[in-house]
Coordinates of N, CA and C and ligand atoms in Angstrom, one line a residue:
X1 N 90.7 37.6 8.7 CA 91.6 36.5 8.9 C 90.7 35.3 9.2
X2 N 90.1 34.8 8.1 CA 89.0 33.8 8.3 C 89.6 32.3 8.1
X3 N 89.0 31.4 8.8 CA 89.3 30.0 8.6 C 90.1 29.4 9.8
X4 N 90.3 30.1 10.8 CA 91.1 29.6 12.0 C 90.4 28.3 12.5
X5 N 89.1 28.4 12.7 CA 88.3 27.3 13.3 C 88.4 26.1 12.4
X6 N 88.1 26.3 11.1 CA 88.1 25.2 10.2 C 89.5 24.5 10.1
X7 N 90.5 25.4 10.1 CA 91.9 24.9 10.0 C 92.1 23.9 11.2
X8 N 91.7 24.3 12.4 CA 91.9 23.5 13.6 C 91.1 22.2 13.5
X9 N 89.8 22.4 13.2 CA 88.9 21.2 13.2 C 89.4 20.2 12.2
X10 N 89.9 20.6 11.0 CA 90.4 19.7 10.0 C 91.5 18.8 10.5
X11 N 92.2 19.3 11.6 CA 93.3 18.5 12.1 C 92.9 17.9 13.5
X12 N 91.6 17.9 13.8 CA 91.2 17.3 15.0 C 91.6 18.1 16.3
X13 N 91.9 19.4 16.1 CA 92.3 20.3 17.2 C 91.2 21.2 17.6
X14 N 91.3 21.8 18.8 CA 90.3 22.7 19.3 C 90.3 24.0 18.5
X15 N 89.2 24.7 18.3 CA 89.1 25.9 17.5 C 90.2 26.9 18.0
X16 N 90.4 27.0 19.3 CA 91.3 28.0 19.9 C 92.7 27.8 19.4
X17 N 93.1 26.5 19.1 CA 94.4 26.3 18.6 C 94.5 27.0 17.2
X18 N 93.4 27.0 16.5 CA 93.4 27.7 15.2 C 93.7 29.2 15.3
X19 N 93.1 29.8 16.4 CA 93.4 31.2 16.6 C 94.8 31.4 17.0
X20 N 95.4 30.5 17.8 CA 96.8 30.6 18.2 C 97.7 30.6 17.0
X21 N 97.4 29.7 16.1 CA 98.2 29.6 14.8 C 97.9 30.8 13.9
X22 N 96.6 31.3 14.0 CA 96.3 32.5 13.3 C 97.1 33.7 13.7
X23 N 97.3 33.8 15.0 CA 98.2 34.9 15.5 C 99.6 34.8 15.0
X24 N 100.1 33.5 14.9 CA 101.5 33.3 14.3 C 101.5 33.8 12.9
X25 N 100.4 33.4 12.1 CA 100.3 33.8 10.7 C 100.3 35.3 10.6
X26 N 99.6 35.9 11.6 CA 99.5 37.4 11.5 C 100.9 38.0 11.7
X27 N 101.7 37.5 12.6 CA 103.0 38.0 12.9 C 103.8 37.9 11.6
X28 N 103.7 36.8 10.9 CA 104.5 36.6 9.6 C 104.0 37.6 8.6
X29 N 102.7 37.9 8.5 CA 102.2 38.8 7.5 C 102.5 40.3 7.8
X30 N 102.6 40.6 9.1 CA 103.0 41.9 9.5 C 104.5 42.1 9.1
X31 N 105.3 41.1 9.3 CA 106.7 41.2 8.9 C 106.8 41.3 7.4
X32 N 106.1 40.5 6.7 CA 106.1 40.6 5.2 C 105.7 41.9 4.7
X33 N 104.7 42.5 5.4 CA 104.2 43.9 5.0 C 105.3 44.9 5.2
X34 N 106.1 44.8 6.2 CA 107.2 45.7 6.5 C 108.2 45.5 5.3
X35 N 108.5 44.2 5.0 CA 109.5 44.0 4.0 C 109.0 44.4 2.6
X36 N 107.7 44.4 2.4 CA 107.2 44.8 1.0 C 106.9 46.3 1.0
X37 N 107.2 47.0 2.1 CA 107.0 48.5 2.0 C 105.5 48.9 2.0
X38 N 104.6 48.0 2.5 CA 103.2 48.4 2.6 C 103.1 49.5 3.7
X39 N 102.2 50.5 3.4 CA 102.1 51.6 4.4 C 101.1 51.4 5.5
X40 N 100.0 50.7 5.1 CA 98.9 50.5 6.0 C 98.4 49.0 5.9
X41 N 98.3 48.4 7.1 CA 97.7 47.0 7.1 C 96.6 47.0 8.2
X42 N 95.4 46.7 7.9 CA 94.4 46.6 8.9 C 93.8 45.2 8.9
X43 N 93.7 44.6 10.1 CA 93.2 43.2 10.2 C 92.0 43.2 11.1
X44 N 91.1 42.2 10.8 CA 89.8 42.1 11.5 C 90.0 40.9 12.5
X45 N 90.2 41.3 13.8 CA 90.6 40.2 14.8 C 89.4 39.8 15.7
X46 N 88.4 40.8 15.8 CA 87.3 40.5 16.7 C 86.1 41.4 16.3
X47 N 85.0 40.8 15.9 CA 83.9 41.6 15.5 C 82.9 41.9 16.6
X48 N 82.0 42.9 16.5 CA 81.0 43.1 17.5 C 80.1 41.9 17.7
X49 N 80.1 41.1 16.7 CA 79.2 39.9 16.7 C 79.9 38.7 17.3
X50 N 81.2 38.7 17.5 CA 82.0 37.6 18.0 C 81.8 37.3 19.5
X51 N 81.1 38.3 20.2 CA 80.8 38.0 21.6 C 79.9 36.8 21.8
X52 N 79.1 36.5 20.7 CA 78.2 35.4 20.9 C 78.9 34.0 20.6
X53 N 80.2 34.0 20.5 CA 80.9 32.7 20.4 C 81.0 32.1 21.8
X54 N 81.4 30.8 21.9 CA 81.5 30.2 23.3 C 82.5 31.0 24.1
X55 N 82.2 31.1 25.4 CA 82.9 32.0 26.3 C 84.4 31.7 26.3
X56 N 84.8 30.4 26.2 CA 86.2 30.1 26.2 C 86.9 30.6 24.9
X57 N 86.2 30.6 23.8 CA 86.8 31.2 22.6 C 87.0 32.7 22.7
X58 N 86.0 33.3 23.2 CA 86.0 34.8 23.4 C 87.2 35.1 24.3
X59 N 87.3 34.4 25.5 CA 88.4 34.6 26.4 C 89.7 34.4 25.7
X60 N 89.8 33.4 24.9 CA 91.1 33.0 24.2 C 91.5 34.2 23.3
X61 N 90.5 34.7 22.6 CA 90.8 35.8 21.6 C 91.3 37.1 22.4
X62 N 90.7 37.3 23.6 CA 91.1 38.4 24.4 C 92.6 38.2 24.9
X63 N 92.8 36.9 25.3 CA 94.1 36.6 25.8 C 95.2 36.8 24.7
X64 N 94.8 36.4 23.5 CA 95.8 36.5 22.4 C 96.2 38.0 22.1
X65 N 95.2 38.8 22.1 CA 95.5 40.2 21.9 C 96.4 40.8 23.0
X66 N 96.0 40.5 24.3 CA 96.8 40.9 25.4 C 98.2 40.4 25.3
X67 N 98.3 39.1 25.1 CA 99.6 38.5 25.0 C 100.5 39.1 23.9
X68 N 100.0 39.2 22.7 CA 100.8 39.6 21.6 C 101.2 41.1 21.7
X69 N 100.3 41.9 22.3 CA 100.6 43.4 22.4 C 101.6 43.6 23.5
X70 N 101.7 42.6 24.5 CA 102.7 42.7 25.5 C 104.0 42.1 25.0
X71 N 104.0 40.9 24.6 CA 105.2 40.2 24.2 C 105.8 40.7 22.9
X72 N 104.9 41.3 22.1 CA 105.4 41.7 20.7 C 105.7 43.2 20.6
X73 N 105.6 43.9 21.8 CA 105.8 45.3 21.7 C 107.2 45.7 21.2
X74 N 108.2 44.9 21.7 CA 109.6 45.2 21.3 C 109.8 45.0 19.8
X75 N 109.1 44.0 19.3 CA 109.2 43.8 17.8 C 108.6 44.9 17.0
X76 N 107.5 45.4 17.5 CA 106.8 46.5 16.9 C 107.8 47.7 16.8
X77 N 108.4 48.0 18.0 CA 109.4 49.1 18.0 C 110.6 48.9 17.1
X78 N 111.1 47.7 17.1 CA 112.3 47.3 16.3 C 112.0 47.5 14.8
X79 N 110.7 47.2 14.4 CA 110.4 47.4 13.0 C 109.7 48.7 12.7
X80 N 109.8 49.6 13.6 CA 109.3 51.0 13.4 C 107.8 51.0 13.0
X81 N 107.0 50.1 13.6 CA 105.6 49.9 13.3 C 104.8 50.8 14.2
X82 N 103.8 51.5 13.6 CA 102.9 52.3 14.4 C 101.6 51.5 14.6
X83 N 101.2 51.2 15.9 CA 100.0 50.4 16.1 C 98.8 51.3 16.3
X84 N 97.7 50.8 15.7 CA 96.4 51.4 16.0 C 95.4 50.3 16.3
X85 N 94.4 50.6 17.1 CA 93.4 49.6 17.4 C 92.1 50.3 17.2
X86 N 91.2 49.8 16.3 CA 89.9 50.5 16.1 C 88.8 49.5 16.6
X87 N 87.8 50.1 17.2 CA 86.7 49.3 17.7 C 86.1 49.9 19.0
X88 N 85.1 49.3 19.5 CA 84.5 49.8 20.7 C 85.2 49.3 21.9
X89 N 86.3 50.0 22.2 CA 87.3 49.5 23.2 C 86.8 49.6 24.6
X90 N 85.9 50.6 24.8 CA 85.4 50.8 26.2 C 84.6 49.6 26.7
X91 N 84.3 48.6 25.8 CA 83.5 47.4 26.2 C 84.5 46.3 26.6
X92 N 85.8 46.5 26.5 CA 86.8 45.5 26.8 C 87.2 45.7 28.3
X93 N 87.7 44.6 28.9 CA 88.2 44.7 30.3 C 89.2 45.8 30.4
X94 N 89.2 46.4 31.6 CA 90.0 47.6 31.8 C 91.5 47.4 31.6
X95 N 91.9 46.2 32.1 CA 93.4 45.9 31.9 C 93.8 45.7 30.5
X96 N 92.9 45.2 29.7 CA 93.1 45.0 28.3 C 93.2 46.4 27.6
X97 N 92.2 47.3 28.0 CA 92.3 48.6 27.5 C 93.6 49.3 27.8
X98 N 94.1 49.0 29.0 CA 95.4 49.6 29.4 C 96.5 49.1 28.5
X99 N 96.5 47.8 28.3 CA 97.6 47.2 27.4 C 97.5 47.8 26.0
X100 N 96.3 48.0 25.5 CA 96.2 48.6 24.2 C 96.7 50.0 24.2
X101 N 96.3 50.8 25.2 CA 96.7 52.2 25.2 C 98.2 52.3 25.3
X102 N 98.8 51.5 26.1 CA 100.3 51.5 26.3 C 101.0 51.2 25.0
X103 N 100.5 50.2 24.3 CA 101.2 49.8 23.0 C 101.0 50.9 21.9
X104 N 99.8 51.4 21.9 CA 99.5 52.5 20.9 C 100.3 53.7 21.2
X105 N 100.4 54.1 22.5 CA 101.2 55.3 22.8 C 102.7 55.1 22.6
X106 N 103.2 53.9 23.0 CA 104.6 53.7 22.8 C 105.0 53.7 21.3
X107 N 104.2 53.3 20.4 CA 104.5 53.2 19.0 C 104.1 54.4 18.2
X108 N 103.5 55.4 18.9 CA 102.8 56.5 18.2 C 103.7 57.3 17.3
X109 N 105.0 57.4 17.7 CA 106.0 58.2 16.9 C 106.7 57.4 15.8
X110 N 106.4 56.1 15.7 CA 107.0 55.3 14.7 C 106.5 55.7 13.3
X111 N 107.4 55.6 12.3 CA 107.1 56.1 11.0 C 107.0 55.1 9.9
X112 N 107.1 53.8 10.2 CA 107.0 52.8 9.2 C 105.6 52.3 9.0
X113 N 105.4 51.0 8.8 CA 104.0 50.5 8.6 C 103.0 50.9 9.7
X114 N 101.9 51.4 9.3 CA 100.8 51.6 10.3 C 100.0 50.3 10.3
X115 N 100.0 49.6 11.5 CA 99.4 48.3 11.6 C 98.1 48.5 12.5
X116 N 97.0 48.3 11.9 CA 95.7 48.6 12.6 C 95.0 47.3 12.9
X117 N 94.6 47.1 14.2 CA 93.8 45.9 14.5 C 92.4 46.3 14.8
X118 N 91.5 45.8 14.1 CA 90.0 46.0 14.3 C 89.6 45.0 15.4
X119 N 89.2 45.5 16.5 CA 88.9 44.6 17.7 C 87.6 45.1 18.3
X120 N 86.7 44.2 18.5 CA 85.3 44.7 18.9 C 84.8 45.8 17.9
X121 N 85.1 45.5 16.7 CA 84.7 46.4 15.6 C 83.5 45.9 14.8
X122 N 82.7 46.9 14.4 CA 81.5 46.5 13.5 C 81.3 47.7 12.7
X123 N 81.1 47.5 11.4 CA 81.0 48.6 10.4 C 79.7 49.4 10.6
X124 N 78.6 48.6 10.8 CA 77.3 49.3 11.0 C 77.3 50.1 12.3
X125 N 77.8 49.5 13.4 CA 77.8 50.3 14.7 C 78.7 51.5 14.5
X126 N 79.8 51.4 13.8 CA 80.7 52.5 13.6 C 79.9 53.7 12.9
X127 N 79.1 53.3 11.9 CA 78.4 54.4 11.1 C 77.3 55.0 12.0
X128 N 76.6 54.2 12.8 CA 75.6 54.7 13.7 C 76.2 55.6 14.7
X129 N 77.4 55.3 15.3 CA 78.1 56.1 16.3 C 78.5 57.4 15.6
X130 N 79.0 57.4 14.4 CA 79.4 58.6 13.7 C 78.2 59.5 13.5
X131 N 77.1 58.9 13.1 CA 75.8 59.6 12.9 C 75.4 60.3 14.2
X132 N 75.5 59.6 15.3 CA 75.1 60.2 16.6 C 75.9 61.4 16.9
X133 N 77.2 61.3 16.7 CA 78.1 62.4 17.0 C 77.8 63.6 16.1
X134 N 77.5 63.3 14.8 CA 77.2 64.4 13.9 C 75.9 65.1 14.3
X135 N 74.9 64.2 14.7 CA 73.6 64.8 15.1 C 73.7 65.7 16.3
X136 N 74.6 65.3 17.2 CA 74.8 66.2 18.4 C 75.4 67.5 18.0
X137 N 76.4 67.5 17.0 CA 77.0 68.7 16.6 C 76.0 69.6 15.8
X138 N 75.1 69.0 15.1 CA 74.1 69.8 14.4 C 73.1 70.4 15.4
X139 N 72.8 69.6 16.4 CA 71.8 70.0 17.4 C 72.4 71.2 18.2
X140 N 73.7 71.1 18.5 CA 74.3 72.2 19.3 C 74.8 73.3 18.3
X141 N 74.5 73.2 17.1 CA 74.9 74.2 16.1 C 76.4 74.4 15.9
X142 N 77.2 73.3 16.3 CA 78.6 73.3 16.0 C 78.8 73.0 14.5
X143 N 77.9 72.3 13.9 CA 78.0 71.9 12.5 C 76.6 72.3 11.8
X144 N 76.8 72.8 10.6 CA 75.6 73.1 9.8 C 75.3 71.9 8.9
X145 N 74.0 71.6 8.7 CA 73.6 70.5 7.8 C 74.3 70.6 6.4
X146 N 74.3 71.9 5.9 CA 74.9 72.1 4.5 C 76.4 71.7 4.5
X147 N 77.0 71.8 5.7 CA 78.5 71.5 5.8 C 78.8 70.1 5.9
X148 N 77.8 69.2 6.0 CA 78.0 67.8 6.1 C 78.3 67.1 4.7
X149 N 79.6 66.9 4.5 CA 80.0 66.2 3.3 C 80.5 64.8 3.6
X150 N 80.9 64.1 2.5 CA 81.4 62.7 2.8 C 82.7 62.8 3.6
X151 N 83.5 63.9 3.3 CA 84.8 64.0 4.0 C 84.5 64.3 5.5
X152 N 83.5 65.1 5.8 CA 83.2 65.5 7.2 C 82.7 64.2 7.9
X153 N 81.8 63.5 7.2 CA 81.3 62.2 7.8 C 82.4 61.3 8.1
X154 N 83.4 61.1 7.2 CA 84.5 60.2 7.4 C 85.3 60.6 8.6
X155 N 85.4 61.9 8.9 CA 86.1 62.3 10.0 C 85.5 61.9 11.3
X156 N 84.3 61.4 11.3 CA 83.7 61.0 12.5 C 83.7 59.4 12.7
X157 N 84.4 58.8 11.8 CA 84.5 57.3 11.8 C 85.8 57.0 12.6
X158 N 85.9 55.7 13.1 CA 87.0 55.2 13.8 C 88.3 55.3 13.0
X159 N 88.1 55.3 11.7 CA 89.3 55.3 10.8 C 89.7 56.7 10.4
X160 N 89.3 57.7 11.1 CA 89.5 59.1 10.7 C 90.9 59.4 10.2
X161 N 91.9 58.8 10.8 CA 93.3 59.1 10.4 C 93.9 58.0 9.5
X162 N 93.1 57.2 8.9 CA 93.6 56.1 8.0 C 93.0 56.3 6.6
X163 N 93.8 56.0 5.5 CA 93.2 56.1 4.2 C 92.2 55.0 3.9
X164 N 91.3 55.1 3.0 CA 90.5 54.0 2.6 C 91.4 52.9 2.1
X165 N 91.0 51.6 2.3 CA 91.8 50.5 1.8 C 91.9 50.4 0.3
X166 N 93.0 50.1 -0.3 CA 93.1 49.8 -1.7 C 92.7 48.4 -2.0
X167 N 93.1 47.5 -1.1 CA 92.9 46.1 -1.3 C 92.3 45.4 0.0
X168 N 91.3 44.6 -0.3 CA 90.7 43.8 0.8 C 91.0 42.3 0.5
X169 N 91.5 41.6 1.4 CA 91.8 40.1 1.2 C 91.0 39.4 2.3
X170 N 90.1 38.4 1.8 CA 89.4 37.5 2.7 C 89.9 36.1 2.4
X171 N 90.2 35.4 3.5 CA 90.8 34.1 3.3 C 89.7 33.0 3.5
X172 N 90.0 31.8 3.3 CA 89.3 30.6 3.6 C 88.0 30.4 2.7
X173 N 88.0 30.9 1.5 CA 86.9 30.6 0.6 C 85.6 31.3 0.9
X174 N 85.6 32.3 1.8 CA 84.3 32.9 2.1 C 84.3 34.3 1.4
X175 N 83.1 34.5 0.7 CA 83.1 35.8 -0.1 C 82.0 36.7 0.4
X176 N 82.3 37.3 1.6 CA 81.4 38.3 2.1 C 82.2 39.3 2.9
X177 N 81.6 40.5 3.2 CA 82.3 41.5 4.0 C 82.2 41.3 5.5
X178 N 81.1 40.7 6.0 CA 80.9 40.5 7.4 C 81.1 41.7 8.2
X179 N 80.4 42.8 7.8 CA 80.4 44.0 8.6 C 81.7 44.7 8.8
X180 N 82.6 44.6 7.8 CA 84.0 45.1 8.0 C 84.1 46.4 7.1
X181 N 84.5 47.5 7.7 CA 84.9 48.7 7.0 C 83.9 49.0 5.9
X182 N 82.6 49.0 6.2 CA 81.5 49.1 5.2 C 81.6 50.5 4.4
X183 N 81.8 51.6 5.1 CA 81.9 52.9 4.5 C 83.2 53.0 3.7
X184 N 84.3 52.5 4.3 CA 85.6 52.7 3.8 C 85.9 51.9 2.5
X185 N 85.1 50.8 2.3 CA 85.5 49.9 1.2 C 84.6 50.2 -0.1
X186 N 84.1 51.4 -0.2 CA 83.2 51.7 -1.3 C 83.9 51.4 -2.7
X187 N 85.2 51.6 -2.8 CA 85.9 51.4 -4.0 C 87.2 50.5 -3.9
X188 N 87.2 49.7 -2.8 CA 88.3 48.8 -2.5 C 88.3 47.6 -3.5
X189 N 89.4 47.2 -4.0 CA 89.5 46.0 -4.8 C 89.5 44.8 -3.8
X190 N 88.8 43.7 -4.3 CA 88.6 42.6 -3.4 C 89.3 41.3 -3.9
X191 N 90.0 40.6 -3.1 CA 90.6 39.4 -3.5 C 90.2 38.3 -2.5
X192 N 89.7 37.2 -3.0 CA 89.2 36.1 -2.1 C 90.2 34.9 -2.3
X193 N 90.7 34.4 -1.2 CA 91.7 33.3 -1.2 C 91.0 32.1 -0.5
X194 N 91.3 30.9 -1.1 CA 90.8 29.7 -0.5 C 91.6 29.2 0.7
X195 N 92.8 29.8 0.9 CA 93.7 29.4 2.0 C 93.1 29.8 3.4
X196 N 93.1 28.8 4.3 CA 92.7 29.2 5.7 C 93.8 30.1 6.3
X197 N 93.3 31.1 7.1 CA 94.3 32.1 7.6 C 95.6 31.5 8.2
X198 N 95.5 30.5 9.0 CA 96.8 30.0 9.6 C 97.8 29.6 8.6
X199 N 97.4 29.2 7.4 CA 98.3 28.8 6.3 C 98.7 30.0 5.4
X200 N 98.1 31.2 5.6 CA 98.4 32.3 4.7 C 99.8 32.8 4.9
X201 N 100.5 32.9 3.8 CA 102.0 33.2 3.9 C 102.3 34.4 3.0
X202 N 103.5 34.9 3.1 CA 104.0 36.0 2.4 C 103.7 35.8 0.9
X203 N 103.9 34.6 0.3 CA 103.6 34.4 -1.1 C 102.1 34.6 -1.4
X204 N 101.2 34.3 -0.5 CA 99.8 34.5 -0.7 C 99.5 36.0 -0.7
X205 N 100.2 36.7 0.1 CA 100.0 38.2 0.2 C 100.5 38.8 -1.2
X206 N 101.7 38.3 -1.6 CA 102.2 38.8 -2.9 C 101.3 38.5 -4.0
X207 N 100.7 37.3 -4.0 CA 99.8 36.9 -5.0 C 98.5 37.8 -5.0
X208 N 98.0 38.1 -3.9 CA 96.9 39.1 -3.8 C 97.2 40.4 -4.3
X209 N 98.4 40.9 -4.0 CA 98.9 42.2 -4.5 C 99.1 42.2 -6.0
X210 N 99.6 41.1 -6.5 CA 99.7 41.0 -8.0 C 98.4 41.0 -8.6
X211 N 97.4 40.3 -8.1 CA 96.0 40.4 -8.6 C 95.5 41.9 -8.6
X212 N 95.8 42.6 -7.5 CA 95.4 44.0 -7.4 C 96.0 44.8 -8.4
X213 N 97.3 44.5 -8.7 CA 98.0 45.4 -9.7 C 97.5 45.2 -11.1
X214 N 96.8 44.1 -11.3 CA 96.2 43.8 -12.7 C 94.8 44.4 -12.8
X215 N 94.3 45.0 -11.7 CA 92.9 45.6 -11.8 C 93.0 47.0 -12.4
X216 N 91.9 47.4 -13.0 CA 91.8 48.8 -13.4 C 90.9 49.5 -12.5
X217 N 91.4 50.4 -11.7 CA 90.5 51.1 -10.8 C 89.9 52.3 -11.4
X218 N 88.6 52.4 -11.5 CA 87.9 53.5 -12.2 C 87.1 54.4 -11.3
X219 N 86.9 54.0 -10.1 CA 86.1 54.8 -9.1 C 84.8 55.4 -9.7
X220 N 84.1 54.5 -10.5 CA 82.8 54.9 -11.0 C 83.0 55.7 -12.3
X221 N 84.2 56.0 -12.8 CA 84.4 56.7 -14.0 C 84.6 55.7 -15.1
X222 N 84.8 56.2 -16.4 CA 85.1 55.2 -17.5 C 86.6 55.3 -17.7
X223 N 87.1 54.2 -18.3 CA 88.6 54.2 -18.6 C 89.0 55.3 -19.5
X224 N 90.1 55.9 -19.2 CA 90.5 57.1 -20.0 C 91.1 56.6 -21.3
Ligands
LIG1 C1 87.8 34.1 12.0 O1 88.0 32.7 11.9 C2 88.9 34.6 12.9 C3 88.6 35.3 14.1 C4 87.3 35.5 14.6 C5 89.7 35.7 14.9 C6 91.0 36.2 14.3 C7 92.0 36.3 15.3 C8 93.3 36.0 15.1 C9 93.9 35.5 13.8 C10 94.2 36.1 16.3 C11 94.4 37.5 16.5 C12 95.5 37.8 17.3 C13 95.9 39.1 17.6 C14 97.1 39.3 18.3 C15 95.0 40.2 17.3 P1 86.9 31.8 12.3 O2 87.1 31.4 13.8 O3 85.5 32.4 12.0 O4 87.1 30.5 11.5 P2 86.0 29.5 10.9 O5 85.3 30.4 9.9 O6 86.9 28.5 10.2 O7 85.2 29.0 12.0

């Protein structure tokens, strides 16, 4: 969800205002995803590198997550949305962890859109943590080296109960992954949009999906 800061600065507003508008855009895109029958939507809301932003901005992003998970819980229930949050959540303040757990638990039986927020998430750290868990299992002989396959490795990632993404959308004219779902996106189709995230609308989502539908996915094979 890139471009919140530039969206705000372009209008002479504080960067934080861009994140507030970004959260509104996110609500619209979640609603649009429900309407379009999308099964999984994962958004990158806070990276492991974002701690080095100004303290007020970090606090603001924490506030936004806390606020929307509290005020928006009824909407999640009404729309049959199952919430997930992936990231190093034990590094967040305890009350925020509590808010996350409550929202995740309350929506856990919902059967519609799975909406996943990556928060204090980093792809490299995720892979290192998975490797540590696997190394422990090999050391304790719970797992044999020969039994370590891609599927087993993926089961140790934070996304263990999510499918790999079909489509990746990055907004605001930036064309890089920025440490997002590095393992999971090996064969993901990528669409880059010039629109800043606060301006991203249902039509932009449909446009990205239309581009996706025109791609030929080969997964390393040749066209049949
Ligand atoms: C990147 O834009 C965006 C973020 C670091 C934060 C994204 C967060 C939201 C959209 C709000 C999330 C709300 C909830 C409820 C999870 P940037 O700040 O890097 O923009 P810039 O590249 O223009 O500076």
